Amino acid sequence: MRYCPQCGHAVNMTIPNGDNRLRAVCPSCEHIDYDNPRVITGTIPLYKGKILLCRRNIEPRFGFWTLPAGFMENQETTSEGALRETLEESGSVAKCMQLFSMISIPHINQVHLFYLAELERDDFHATEESSEVALFDLDEIPWNELAFSSVSKTLKFFIEDKKYGTYNFHEETITLNQLSSD
Amino acid sequence: MRYCPQCGHAVNMTIPNGDNRLRAVCPSCEHIDYDNPRVITGTIPLYKGKILLCRRNIEPRFGFWTLPAGFMENQETTSEGALRETLEESGSVAKCMQLFSMISIPHINQVHLFYLAELERDDFHATEESSEVALFDLDEIPWNELAFSSVSKTLKFFIEDKKYGTYNFHEETITLNQLSSD
Ligand SMILES: [Zn+2]
Ligand SMILES: [Zn+2]
């Protein structure tokens, strides 16, 4: 941020009174800009024991497979956002069962949420965001072509829990070090 | 947002290509501003069966009691943020045990997270943000002087779960309608 979104004046990076972090502060109108982490919300869409994945038709990670997920928007709940993204990316109508994973990724200022969800029908299709949408058996998951490490982690948790027949909530952190050693 | 944070030009509210929502878009440099929900993260700090509450020394809800919580910051995880806020607001060092509640509040574009946490020591104090910090027995909680409905809901869930000796994860939505009927 270089200019004040309220008045257009150039901003300074300073620590406001009563704060302890550098913020973009406007010397003209005193507007303080708070830049906070964003929530990515999505689903693990299940249908008769299979998982729905989407092949990305957009950057980043064009051509790789992902669980349907995207930025949570204003005026919605986390689960509404998850179902909206599932519909937008895969054309399918799902129902959230439970929050399954919450993954903080501090170096990119994101928190990823994935819900266990059930597809109402065997009904999905390619979309503007997904060149291909398909149901995968658990032993067919394209591990080497997954788009994001939060997706890989979530799918691994799912397969592990499925062995025991109990689905727990999983909280994780993905760090830059971890990524480079993957 | 009225001016582009990148170049200072006046922005227009339009729906960008491939999007379906109004965004502030800069006609000069093409910067698109995405305004997304924010995460508030905090704890239910426990010490020998009591709960630590903070009396707010700042607006909003000055003078009311709250669980320690605040805006998640960039470069931290949800639990790191919760412990940072606990330290900043109550002077106490805590340890997160498990995520206990996640409450979406769509009309103010927030998601509130509360962790069950244990205080390491009986050591806390008033701070810039809290005029008073105190441990409460469960039957002493000042229900009529609680600052936020997400705090009331979380404390009610806690007391309910404690009866059964099992602490579950609770997901909730607070709507404007609900608030006005409280
Ligand atoms: Zn300004
Ligand atoms: Zn611009």
mmCIF file of C-alpha atoms and ligand atoms in Angstrom:
data_model
loop_
_atom_site.group_PDB
_atom_site.id
_atom_site.type_symbol
_atom_site.label_atom_id
_atom_site.label_comp_id
_atom_site.label_asym_id
_atom_site.label_seq_id
_atom_site.Cartn_x
_atom_site.Cartn_y
_atom_site.Cartn_z
ATOM 1 C CA MET A 1 0.000 0.000 0.000
ATOM 2 C CA ARG A 2 1.433 3.364 -1.075
ATOM 3 C CA TYR A 3 -1.603 5.656 -1.148
ATOM 4 C CA CYS A 4 -4.435 6.195 1.330
ATOM 5 C CA PRO A 5 -7.602 4.370 0.171
ATOM 6 C CA GLN A 6 -9.735 7.058 1.878
ATOM 7 C CA CYS A 7 -8.144 10.286 0.605
ATOM 8 C CA GLY A 8 -5.439 9.337 -1.924
ATOM 9 C CA HIS A 9 -2.532 10.934 0.031
ATOM 10 C CA ALA A 10 0.790 9.032 0.168
ATOM 11 C CA VAL A 11 0.968 6.885 3.339
ATOM 12 C CA ASN A 12 3.804 6.377 5.829
ATOM 13 C CA MET A 13 4.756 3.096 7.472
ATOM 14 C CA THR A 14 4.629 3.817 11.210
ATOM 15 C CA ILE A 15 3.548 2.171 14.462
ATOM 16 C CA PRO A 16 0.260 3.808 15.537
ATOM 17 C CA ASN A 17 -0.305 4.822 19.182
ATOM 18 C CA GLY A 18 -1.277 1.842 21.307
ATOM 19 C CA ASP A 19 -0.166 -0.571 18.594
ATOM 20 C CA ASN A 20 3.067 -2.537 18.234
ATOM 21 C CA ARG A 21 3.265 -3.176 14.492
ATOM 22 C CA LEU A 22 4.132 -1.142 11.430
ATOM 23 C CA ARG A 23 0.992 -0.086 9.558
ATOM 24 C CA ALA A 24 0.358 2.118 6.543
ATOM 25 C CA VAL A 25 -0.853 5.357 8.172
ATOM 26 C CA CYS A 26 -2.183 8.405 6.295
ATOM 27 C CA PRO A 27 -0.638 11.674 7.536
ATOM 28 C CA SER A 28 -3.511 13.625 5.985
ATOM 29 C CA CYS A 29 -6.728 11.877 7.164
ATOM 30 C CA GLU A 30 -5.167 9.564 9.838
ATOM 31 C CA HIS A 31 -6.622 6.432 8.225
ATOM 32 C CA ILE A 32 -4.777 3.302 9.409
ATOM 33 C CA ASP A 33 -4.623 0.331 7.074
ATOM 34 C CA TYR A 34 -4.766 -3.100 8.718
ATOM 35 C CA ASP A 35 -3.692 -5.921 6.462
ATOM 36 C CA ASN A 36 -4.814 -9.244 7.981
ATOM 37 C CA PRO A 37 -4.669 -12.920 7.018
ATOM 38 C CA ARG A 38 -7.293 -14.280 4.639
ATOM 39 C CA VAL A 39 -9.447 -17.371 4.971
ATOM 40 C CA ILE A 40 -9.568 -19.950 2.194
ATOM 41 C CA THR A 41 -12.568 -22.209 2.633
ATOM 42 C CA GLY A 42 -13.434 -25.402 0.779
ATOM 43 C CA THR A 43 -14.692 -28.965 0.939
ATOM 44 C CA ILE A 44 -13.719 -32.612 0.686
ATOM 45 C CA PRO A 45 -16.717 -33.540 -1.492
ATOM 46 C CA LEU A 46 -17.644 -37.186 -0.980
ATOM 47 C CA TYR A 47 -19.888 -39.353 -3.120
ATOM 48 C CA LYS A 48 -20.253 -43.120 -2.537
ATOM 49 C CA GLY A 49 -16.772 -43.410 -1.051
ATOM 50 C CA LYS A 50 -15.098 -41.319 -3.762
ATOM 51 C CA ILE A 51 -13.623 -37.813 -3.551
ATOM 52 C CA LEU A 52 -14.340 -35.064 -6.045
ATOM 53 C CA LEU A 53 -11.271 -33.208 -7.330
ATOM 54 C CA CYS A 54 -10.991 -30.300 -9.754
ATOM 55 C CA ARG A 55 -8.203 -29.740 -12.296
ATOM 56 C CA ARG A 56 -7.273 -26.066 -12.118
ATOM 57 C CA ASN A 57 -7.998 -24.017 -15.219
ATOM 58 C CA ILE A 58 -6.489 -20.892 -13.614
ATOM 59 C CA GLU A 59 -3.216 -19.801 -12.060
ATOM 60 C CA PRO A 60 -1.645 -20.482 -9.649
ATOM 61 C CA ARG A 61 -0.969 -24.194 -10.221
ATOM 62 C CA PHE A 62 -2.766 -24.342 -13.578
ATOM 63 C CA GLY A 63 -3.373 -27.961 -14.609
ATOM 64 C CA PHE A 64 -2.934 -29.419 -11.105
ATOM 65 C CA TRP A 65 -5.703 -31.114 -9.123
ATOM 66 C CA THR A 66 -7.288 -29.566 -6.033
ATOM 67 C CA LEU A 67 -10.132 -29.821 -3.603
ATOM 68 C CA PRO A 68 -12.645 -27.063 -4.380
ATOM 69 C CA ALA A 69 -11.764 -24.033 -2.221
ATOM 70 C CA GLY A 70 -11.305 -20.288 -2.459
ATOM 71 C CA PHE A 71 -11.272 -16.997 -0.611
ATOM 72 C CA MET A 72 -14.062 -16.562 1.925
ATOM 73 C CA GLU A 73 -16.101 -13.497 0.948
ATOM 74 C CA ASN A 74 -17.735 -10.802 3.051
ATOM 75 C CA GLN A 75 -21.300 -11.457 4.250
ATOM 76 C CA GLU A 76 -20.956 -15.238 4.312
ATOM 77 C CA THR A 77 -20.127 -17.927 6.894
ATOM 78 C CA THR A 78 -17.155 -20.263 6.539
ATOM 79 C CA SER A 79 -19.403 -23.172 5.499
ATOM 80 C CA GLU A 80 -21.449 -21.047 3.069
ATOM 81 C CA GLY A 81 -18.175 -19.993 1.443
ATOM 82 C CA ALA A 82 -17.042 -23.619 1.226
ATOM 83 C CA LEU A 83 -20.254 -24.662 -0.546
ATOM 84 C CA ARG A 84 -20.204 -21.621 -2.845
ATOM 85 C CA GLU A 85 -16.658 -22.446 -3.939
ATOM 86 C CA THR A 86 -17.613 -26.099 -4.437
ATOM 87 C CA LEU A 87 -20.473 -25.060 -6.716
ATOM 88 C CA GLU A 88 -18.387 -22.460 -8.611
ATOM 89 C CA GLU A 89 -15.442 -24.791 -9.209
ATOM 90 C CA SER A 90 -17.190 -28.112 -9.801
ATOM 91 C CA GLY A 91 -20.833 -27.386 -10.608
ATOM 92 C CA SER A 92 -21.879 -29.642 -7.714
ATOM 93 C CA VAL A 93 -24.249 -29.051 -4.824
ATOM 94 C CA ALA A 94 -22.846 -30.340 -1.540
ATOM 95 C CA LYS A 95 -23.777 -30.334 2.127
ATOM 96 C CA CYS A 96 -21.211 -29.641 4.886
ATOM 97 C CA MET A 97 -20.898 -32.391 7.491
ATOM 98 C CA GLN A 98 -18.131 -31.131 9.795
ATOM 99 C CA LEU A 99 -15.034 -28.958 9.799
ATOM 100 C CA PHE A 100 -12.201 -31.375 9.068
ATOM 101 C CA SER A 101 -8.983 -29.355 8.794
ATOM 102 C CA MET A 102 -7.708 -25.871 9.639
ATOM 103 C CA ILE A 103 -4.252 -25.118 8.290
ATOM 104 C CA SER A 104 -2.390 -21.887 9.048
ATOM 105 C CA ILE A 105 0.165 -20.837 6.440
ATOM 106 C CA PRO A 106 1.808 -17.823 8.101
ATOM 107 C CA HIS A 107 4.310 -16.961 5.356
ATOM 108 C CA ILE A 108 1.465 -16.240 2.940
ATOM 109 C CA ASN A 109 -0.958 -14.892 5.575
ATOM 110 C CA GLN A 110 -3.633 -17.508 4.988
ATOM 111 C CA VAL A 111 -5.798 -19.927 6.958
ATOM 112 C CA HIS A 112 -7.234 -22.855 4.968
ATOM 113 C CA LEU A 113 -10.433 -24.588 6.111
ATOM 114 C CA PHE A 114 -11.762 -27.827 4.651
ATOM 115 C CA TYR A 115 -15.160 -29.320 5.460
ATOM 116 C CA LEU A 116 -16.181 -32.925 5.015
ATOM 117 C CA ALA A 117 -19.108 -32.625 2.631
ATOM 118 C CA GLU A 118 -21.483 -34.907 0.812
ATOM 119 C CA LEU A 119 -22.544 -34.455 -2.797
ATOM 120 C CA GLU A 120 -26.291 -34.621 -3.104
ATOM 121 C CA ARG A 121 -26.100 -36.143 -6.562
ATOM 122 C CA ASP A 122 -23.549 -37.585 -9.001
ATOM 123 C CA ASP A 123 -23.748 -34.270 -10.838
ATOM 124 C CA PHE A 124 -20.746 -32.034 -11.598
ATOM 125 C CA HIS A 125 -18.973 -30.575 -14.606
ATOM 126 C CA ALA A 126 -16.014 -28.578 -15.858
ATOM 127 C CA THR A 127 -16.288 -24.849 -15.116
ATOM 128 C CA GLU A 128 -14.442 -21.634 -15.915
ATOM 129 C CA GLU A 129 -12.098 -22.426 -12.997
ATOM 130 C CA SER A 130 -11.761 -26.191 -13.572
ATOM 131 C CA SER A 131 -10.864 -27.820 -16.902
ATOM 132 C CA GLU A 132 -11.898 -31.208 -15.531
ATOM 133 C CA VAL A 133 -13.890 -32.398 -12.512
ATOM 134 C CA ALA A 134 -13.847 -36.059 -11.481
ATOM 135 C CA LEU A 135 -14.528 -38.518 -8.672
ATOM 136 C CA PHE A 136 -11.468 -40.439 -7.476
ATOM 137 C CA ASP A 137 -11.235 -43.651 -5.509
ATOM 138 C CA LEU A 138 -8.901 -43.200 -2.544
ATOM 139 C CA ASP A 139 -6.217 -45.317 -4.217
ATOM 140 C CA GLU A 140 -6.414 -43.250 -7.417
ATOM 141 C CA ILE A 141 -5.633 -39.816 -5.944
ATOM 142 C CA PRO A 142 -3.053 -38.111 -8.184
ATOM 143 C CA TRP A 143 -0.607 -37.305 -5.351
ATOM 144 C CA ASN A 144 2.087 -35.954 -7.668
ATOM 145 C CA GLU A 145 -0.316 -33.623 -9.410
ATOM 146 C CA LEU A 146 -1.968 -31.984 -6.383
ATOM 147 C CA ALA A 147 -1.984 -28.189 -6.487
ATOM 148 C CA PHE A 148 -1.397 -27.225 -2.844
ATOM 149 C CA SER A 149 0.220 -28.711 0.241
ATOM 150 C CA SER A 150 -2.888 -27.904 2.320
ATOM 151 C CA VAL A 151 -4.827 -30.158 -0.063
ATOM 152 C CA SER A 152 -2.277 -32.992 0.208
ATOM 153 C CA LYS A 153 -2.257 -32.750 3.998
ATOM 154 C CA THR A 154 -6.034 -32.720 4.219
ATOM 155 C CA LEU A 155 -6.358 -35.751 1.923
ATOM 156 C CA LYS A 156 -3.729 -37.650 3.958
ATOM 157 C CA PHE A 157 -5.615 -36.908 7.188
ATOM 158 C CA PHE A 158 -8.808 -38.092 5.533
ATOM 159 C CA ILE A 159 -7.346 -41.404 4.357
ATOM 160 C CA GLU A 160 -5.767 -42.003 7.779
ATOM 161 C CA ASP A 161 -9.035 -41.284 9.620
ATOM 162 C CA LYS A 162 -11.030 -43.409 7.199
ATOM 163 C CA LYS A 163 -9.003 -46.482 8.244
ATOM 164 C CA TYR A 164 -10.372 -46.039 11.767
ATOM 165 C CA GLY A 165 -13.839 -44.946 10.690
ATOM 166 C CA THR A 166 -13.714 -41.777 12.839
ATOM 167 C CA TYR A 167 -13.227 -38.340 11.371
ATOM 168 C CA ASN A 168 -11.416 -35.949 13.699
ATOM 169 C CA PHE A 169 -10.672 -32.260 13.400
ATOM 170 C CA HIS A 170 -7.074 -31.624 12.298
ATOM 171 C CA GLU A 171 -5.144 -28.432 12.959
ATOM 172 C CA GLU A 172 -1.828 -27.878 11.216
ATOM 173 C CA THR A 173 0.742 -25.272 10.265
ATOM 174 C CA ILE A 174 2.578 -25.205 6.957
ATOM 175 C CA THR A 175 5.881 -23.337 7.103
ATOM 176 C CA LEU A 176 8.273 -22.303 4.371
ATOM 177 C CA ASN A 177 10.917 -24.743 5.732
ATOM 178 C CA GLN A 178 8.478 -27.597 5.586
ATOM 179 C CA LEU A 179 7.597 -26.819 1.972
ATOM 180 C CA SER A 180 11.201 -26.775 0.783
ATOM 181 C CA SER A 181 11.871 -30.129 2.473
ATOM 182 C CA ASP A 182 8.767 -31.797 0.988
ATOM 183 C CA MET B 1 -12.142 2.465 -0.528
ATOM 184 C CA ARG B 2 -12.172 5.522 -2.778
ATOM 185 C CA TYR B 3 -8.569 5.726 -4.020
ATOM 186 C CA CYS B 4 -6.208 3.093 -5.405
ATOM 187 C CA PRO B 5 -3.700 2.003 -2.729
ATOM 188 C CA GLN B 6 -1.116 1.318 -5.479
ATOM 189 C CA CYS B 7 -1.275 4.518 -7.556
ATOM 190 C CA GLY B 8 -3.638 6.954 -5.781
ATOM 191 C CA HIS B 9 -6.113 7.219 -8.689
ATOM 192 C CA ALA B 10 -9.862 7.250 -7.869
ATOM 193 C CA VAL B 11 -11.327 3.722 -8.090
ATOM 194 C CA ASN B 12 -14.570 2.464 -9.649
ATOM 195 C CA MET B 13 -16.856 -0.201 -8.209
ATOM 196 C CA THR B 14 -17.157 -2.812 -10.977
ATOM 197 C CA ILE B 15 -17.290 -6.576 -11.418
ATOM 198 C CA PRO B 16 -13.893 -7.673 -12.772
ATOM 199 C CA ASN B 17 -13.675 -10.210 -15.638
ATOM 200 C CA GLY B 18 -14.169 -13.764 -14.383
ATOM 201 C CA ASP B 19 -15.524 -12.503 -11.053
ATOM 202 C CA ASN B 20 -19.114 -12.138 -9.867
ATOM 203 C CA ARG B 21 -18.851 -9.468 -7.169
ATOM 204 C CA LEU B 22 -18.420 -5.707 -7.116
ATOM 205 C CA ARG B 23 -14.830 -4.752 -6.292
ATOM 206 C CA ALA B 24 -12.966 -1.471 -6.131
ATOM 207 C CA VAL B 25 -11.024 -1.490 -9.426
ATOM 208 C CA CYS B 26 -8.433 1.109 -10.476
ATOM 209 C CA PRO B 27 -8.951 2.345 -14.061
ATOM 210 C CA SER B 28 -5.355 3.603 -14.156
ATOM 211 C CA CYS B 29 -3.199 0.678 -12.916
ATOM 212 C CA GLU B 30 -5.889 -2.081 -12.962
ATOM 213 C CA HIS B 31 -5.342 -2.932 -9.283
ATOM 214 C CA ILE B 32 -8.325 -4.856 -7.842
ATOM 215 C CA ASP B 33 -9.064 -4.504 -4.145
ATOM 216 C CA TYR B 34 -10.389 -7.619 -2.392
ATOM 217 C CA ASP B 35 -11.947 -6.937 0.980
ATOM 218 C CA ASN B 36 -12.310 -10.223 2.894
ATOM 219 C CA PRO B 37 -13.508 -11.325 6.333
ATOM 220 C CA ARG B 38 -11.118 -11.033 9.260
ATOM 221 C CA VAL B 39 -10.235 -13.623 11.870
ATOM 222 C CA ILE B 40 -10.503 -12.827 15.569
ATOM 223 C CA THR B 41 -8.556 -15.350 17.608
ATOM 224 C CA GLY B 42 -8.497 -15.846 21.369
ATOM 225 C CA THR B 43 -8.570 -18.253 24.293
ATOM 226 C CA ILE B 44 -10.660 -19.618 27.131
ATOM 227 C CA PRO B 45 -7.805 -19.393 29.665
ATOM 228 C CA LEU B 46 -8.267 -22.008 32.402
ATOM 229 C CA TYR B 47 -6.542 -22.201 35.753
ATOM 230 C CA LYS B 48 -7.574 -24.729 38.416
ATOM 231 C CA GLY B 49 -11.155 -24.876 37.169
ATOM 232 C CA LYS B 50 -11.524 -21.106 36.850
ATOM 233 C CA ILE B 51 -11.751 -18.952 33.714
ATOM 234 C CA LEU B 52 -9.723 -15.799 33.155
ATOM 235 C CA LEU B 53 -11.719 -12.807 31.937
ATOM 236 C CA CYS B 54 -10.581 -9.280 31.043
ATOM 237 C CA ARG B 55 -12.527 -6.074 31.622
ATOM 238 C CA ARG B 56 -12.187 -3.987 28.455
ATOM 239 C CA ASN B 57 -10.292 -0.739 28.819
ATOM 240 C CA ILE B 58 -10.916 0.137 25.143
ATOM 241 C CA GLU B 59 -13.831 0.593 22.797
ATOM 242 C CA PRO B 60 -15.933 -1.127 21.622
ATOM 243 C CA ARG B 61 -17.729 -2.384 24.765
ATOM 244 C CA PHE B 62 -15.518 -0.439 27.182
ATOM 245 C CA GLY B 63 -16.016 -1.706 30.754
ATOM 246 C CA PHE B 64 -17.506 -5.068 29.732
ATOM 247 C CA TRP B 65 -15.857 -8.430 30.389
ATOM 248 C CA THR B 66 -14.410 -10.577 27.611
ATOM 249 C CA LEU B 67 -12.294 -13.588 26.861
ATOM 250 C CA PRO B 68 -8.893 -12.390 25.590
ATOM 251 C CA ALA B 69 -9.061 -12.207 21.769
ATOM 252 C CA GLY B 70 -8.202 -9.920 18.902
ATOM 253 C CA PHE B 71 -7.445 -9.659 15.203
ATOM 254 C CA MET B 72 -5.164 -12.356 13.844
ATOM 255 C CA GLU B 73 -2.066 -10.687 12.366
ATOM 256 C CA ASN B 74 -0.014 -11.495 9.282
ATOM 257 C CA GLN B 75 2.860 -13.976 9.706
ATOM 258 C CA GLU B 76 1.267 -15.869 12.587
ATOM 259 C CA THR B 77 -0.853 -19.014 13.013
ATOM 260 C CA THR B 78 -4.333 -18.950 14.545
ATOM 261 C CA SER B 79 -3.038 -20.390 17.849
ATOM 262 C CA GLU B 80 -0.025 -18.067 17.965
ATOM 263 C CA GLY B 81 -2.415 -15.148 17.548
ATOM 264 C CA ALA B 82 -4.643 -16.466 20.325
ATOM 265 C CA LEU B 83 -1.717 -16.712 22.750
ATOM 266 C CA ARG B 84 -0.331 -13.305 21.715
ATOM 267 C CA GLU B 85 -3.703 -11.682 22.388
ATOM 268 C CA THR B 86 -3.966 -13.501 25.722
ATOM 269 C CA LEU B 87 -0.569 -12.143 26.749
ATOM 270 C CA GLU B 88 -1.300 -8.611 25.470
ATOM 271 C CA GLU B 89 -4.690 -8.358 27.155
ATOM 272 C CA SER B 90 -4.099 -10.205 30.414
ATOM 273 C CA GLY B 91 -0.329 -10.418 30.950
ATOM 274 C CA SER B 92 -0.636 -14.198 31.188
ATOM 275 C CA VAL B 93 1.271 -16.971 29.427
ATOM 276 C CA ALA B 94 -1.039 -19.743 28.260
ATOM 277 C CA LYS B 95 -0.819 -22.935 26.227
ATOM 278 C CA CYS B 96 -3.445 -23.882 23.606
ATOM 279 C CA MET B 97 -5.105 -27.262 24.158
ATOM 280 C CA GLN B 98 -7.652 -27.467 21.328
ATOM 281 C CA LEU B 99 -9.795 -25.319 19.083
ATOM 282 C CA PHE B 100 -13.097 -25.039 20.919
ATOM 283 C CA SER B 101 -15.355 -22.702 18.937
ATOM 284 C CA MET B 102 -15.502 -21.126 15.498
ATOM 285 C CA ILE B 103 -18.213 -18.510 15.081
ATOM 286 C CA SER B 104 -18.991 -16.811 11.783
ATOM 287 C CA ILE B 105 -20.554 -13.353 12.053
ATOM 288 C CA PRO B 106 -21.346 -12.544 8.418
ATOM 289 C CA HIS B 107 -22.904 -9.105 8.942
ATOM 290 C CA ILE B 108 -19.593 -7.775 10.294
ATOM 291 C CA ASN B 109 -17.369 -9.962 8.086
ATOM 292 C CA GLN B 110 -15.654 -11.760 10.963
ATOM 293 C CA VAL B 111 -14.811 -15.291 12.065
ATOM 294 C CA HIS B 112 -14.126 -15.733 15.795
ATOM 295 C CA LEU B 113 -11.937 -18.601 17.036
ATOM 296 C CA PHE B 114 -11.542 -19.579 20.687
ATOM 297 C CA TYR B 115 -9.042 -22.141 21.967
ATOM 298 C CA LEU B 116 -9.239 -24.011 25.240
ATOM 299 C CA ALA B 117 -6.003 -22.953 26.936
ATOM 300 C CA GLU B 118 -4.245 -23.516 30.226
ATOM 301 C CA LEU B 119 -2.490 -20.793 32.161
ATOM 302 C CA GLU B 120 0.982 -21.896 33.126
ATOM 303 C CA ARG B 121 0.906 -19.893 36.366
ATOM 304 C CA ASP B 122 -1.510 -17.889 38.491
ATOM 305 C CA ASP B 123 0.094 -14.800 36.991
ATOM 306 C CA PHE B 124 -1.815 -12.021 35.173
ATOM 307 C CA HIS B 125 -2.430 -8.312 35.500
ATOM 308 C CA ALA B 126 -4.279 -5.294 34.166
ATOM 309 C CA THR B 127 -2.908 -4.047 30.840
ATOM 310 C CA GLU B 128 -3.391 -1.140 28.460
ATOM 311 C CA GLU B 129 -6.323 -3.034 26.957
ATOM 312 C CA SER B 130 -7.815 -4.414 30.202
ATOM 313 C CA SER B 131 -8.614 -2.354 33.301
ATOM 314 C CA GLU B 132 -9.030 -5.530 35.335
ATOM 315 C CA VAL B 133 -8.116 -9.190 34.824
ATOM 316 C CA ALA B 134 -9.561 -11.885 37.080
ATOM 317 C CA LEU B 135 -10.251 -15.596 37.458
ATOM 318 C CA PHE B 136 -13.938 -16.516 37.722
ATOM 319 C CA ASP B 137 -15.575 -19.642 39.039
ATOM 320 C CA LEU B 138 -18.089 -20.954 36.524
ATOM 321 C CA ASP B 139 -21.012 -19.848 38.726
ATOM 322 C CA GLU B 140 -19.573 -16.317 39.028
ATOM 323 C CA ILE B 141 -19.396 -15.439 35.318
ATOM 324 C CA PRO B 142 -20.825 -11.908 34.858
ATOM 325 C CA TRP B 143 -23.307 -12.901 32.117
ATOM 326 C CA ASN B 144 -24.948 -9.479 31.975
ATOM 327 C CA GLU B 145 -21.632 -7.707 31.596
ATOM 328 C CA LEU B 146 -20.093 -9.779 28.797
ATOM 329 C CA ALA B 147 -18.778 -7.745 25.879
ATOM 330 C CA PHE B 148 -19.621 -9.894 22.850
ATOM 331 C CA SER B 149 -22.164 -12.545 21.900
ATOM 332 C CA SER B 150 -19.375 -14.797 20.576
ATOM 333 C CA VAL B 151 -17.923 -14.756 24.107
ATOM 334 C CA SER B 152 -21.297 -15.582 25.735
ATOM 335 C CA LYS B 153 -21.897 -18.428 23.290
ATOM 336 C CA THR B 154 -18.416 -19.856 23.790
ATOM 337 C CA LEU B 155 -18.732 -19.742 27.585
ATOM 338 C CA LYS B 156 -22.152 -21.431 27.409
ATOM 339 C CA PHE B 157 -20.731 -24.220 25.236
ATOM 340 C CA PHE B 158 -17.879 -24.614 27.714
ATOM 341 C CA ILE B 159 -20.138 -24.926 30.737
ATOM 342 C CA GLU B 160 -22.384 -27.383 28.917
ATOM 343 C CA ASP B 161 -19.453 -29.564 27.822
ATOM 344 C CA LYS B 162 -17.897 -29.445 31.278
ATOM 345 C CA LYS B 163 -20.996 -31.163 32.701
ATOM 346 C CA TYR B 164 -20.217 -34.170 30.501
ATOM 347 C CA GLY B 165 -16.439 -33.931 30.895
ATOM 348 C CA THR B 166 -15.861 -33.918 27.109
ATOM 349 C CA TYR B 167 -14.893 -30.808 25.200
ATOM 350 C CA ASN B 168 -16.161 -30.783 21.639
ATOM 351 C CA PHE B 169 -15.569 -28.386 18.777
ATOM 352 C CA HIS B 170 -18.489 -25.980 18.298
ATOM 353 C CA GLU B 171 -19.327 -24.206 15.077
ATOM 354 C CA GLU B 172 -21.891 -21.418 15.104
ATOM 355 C CA THR B 173 -23.230 -18.470 13.173
ATOM 356 C CA ILE B 174 -24.333 -15.219 14.769
ATOM 357 C CA THR B 175 -26.798 -13.267 12.635
ATOM 358 C CA LEU B 176 -28.203 -9.789 13.023
ATOM 359 C CA ASN B 177 -31.690 -11.251 13.644
ATOM 360 C CA GLN B 178 -30.386 -13.436 16.410
ATOM 361 C CA LEU B 179 -28.705 -10.485 18.102
ATOM 362 C CA SER B 180 -31.826 -8.339 18.117
ATOM 363 C CA SER B 181 -33.883 -11.212 19.574
ATOM 364 C CA ASP B 182 -31.307 -11.915 22.336
HETATM 365 ZN ZN ZN C 1 -5.898 9.578 3.978
HETATM 366 ZN ZN ZN C 2 -4.154 2.280 -9.360
#
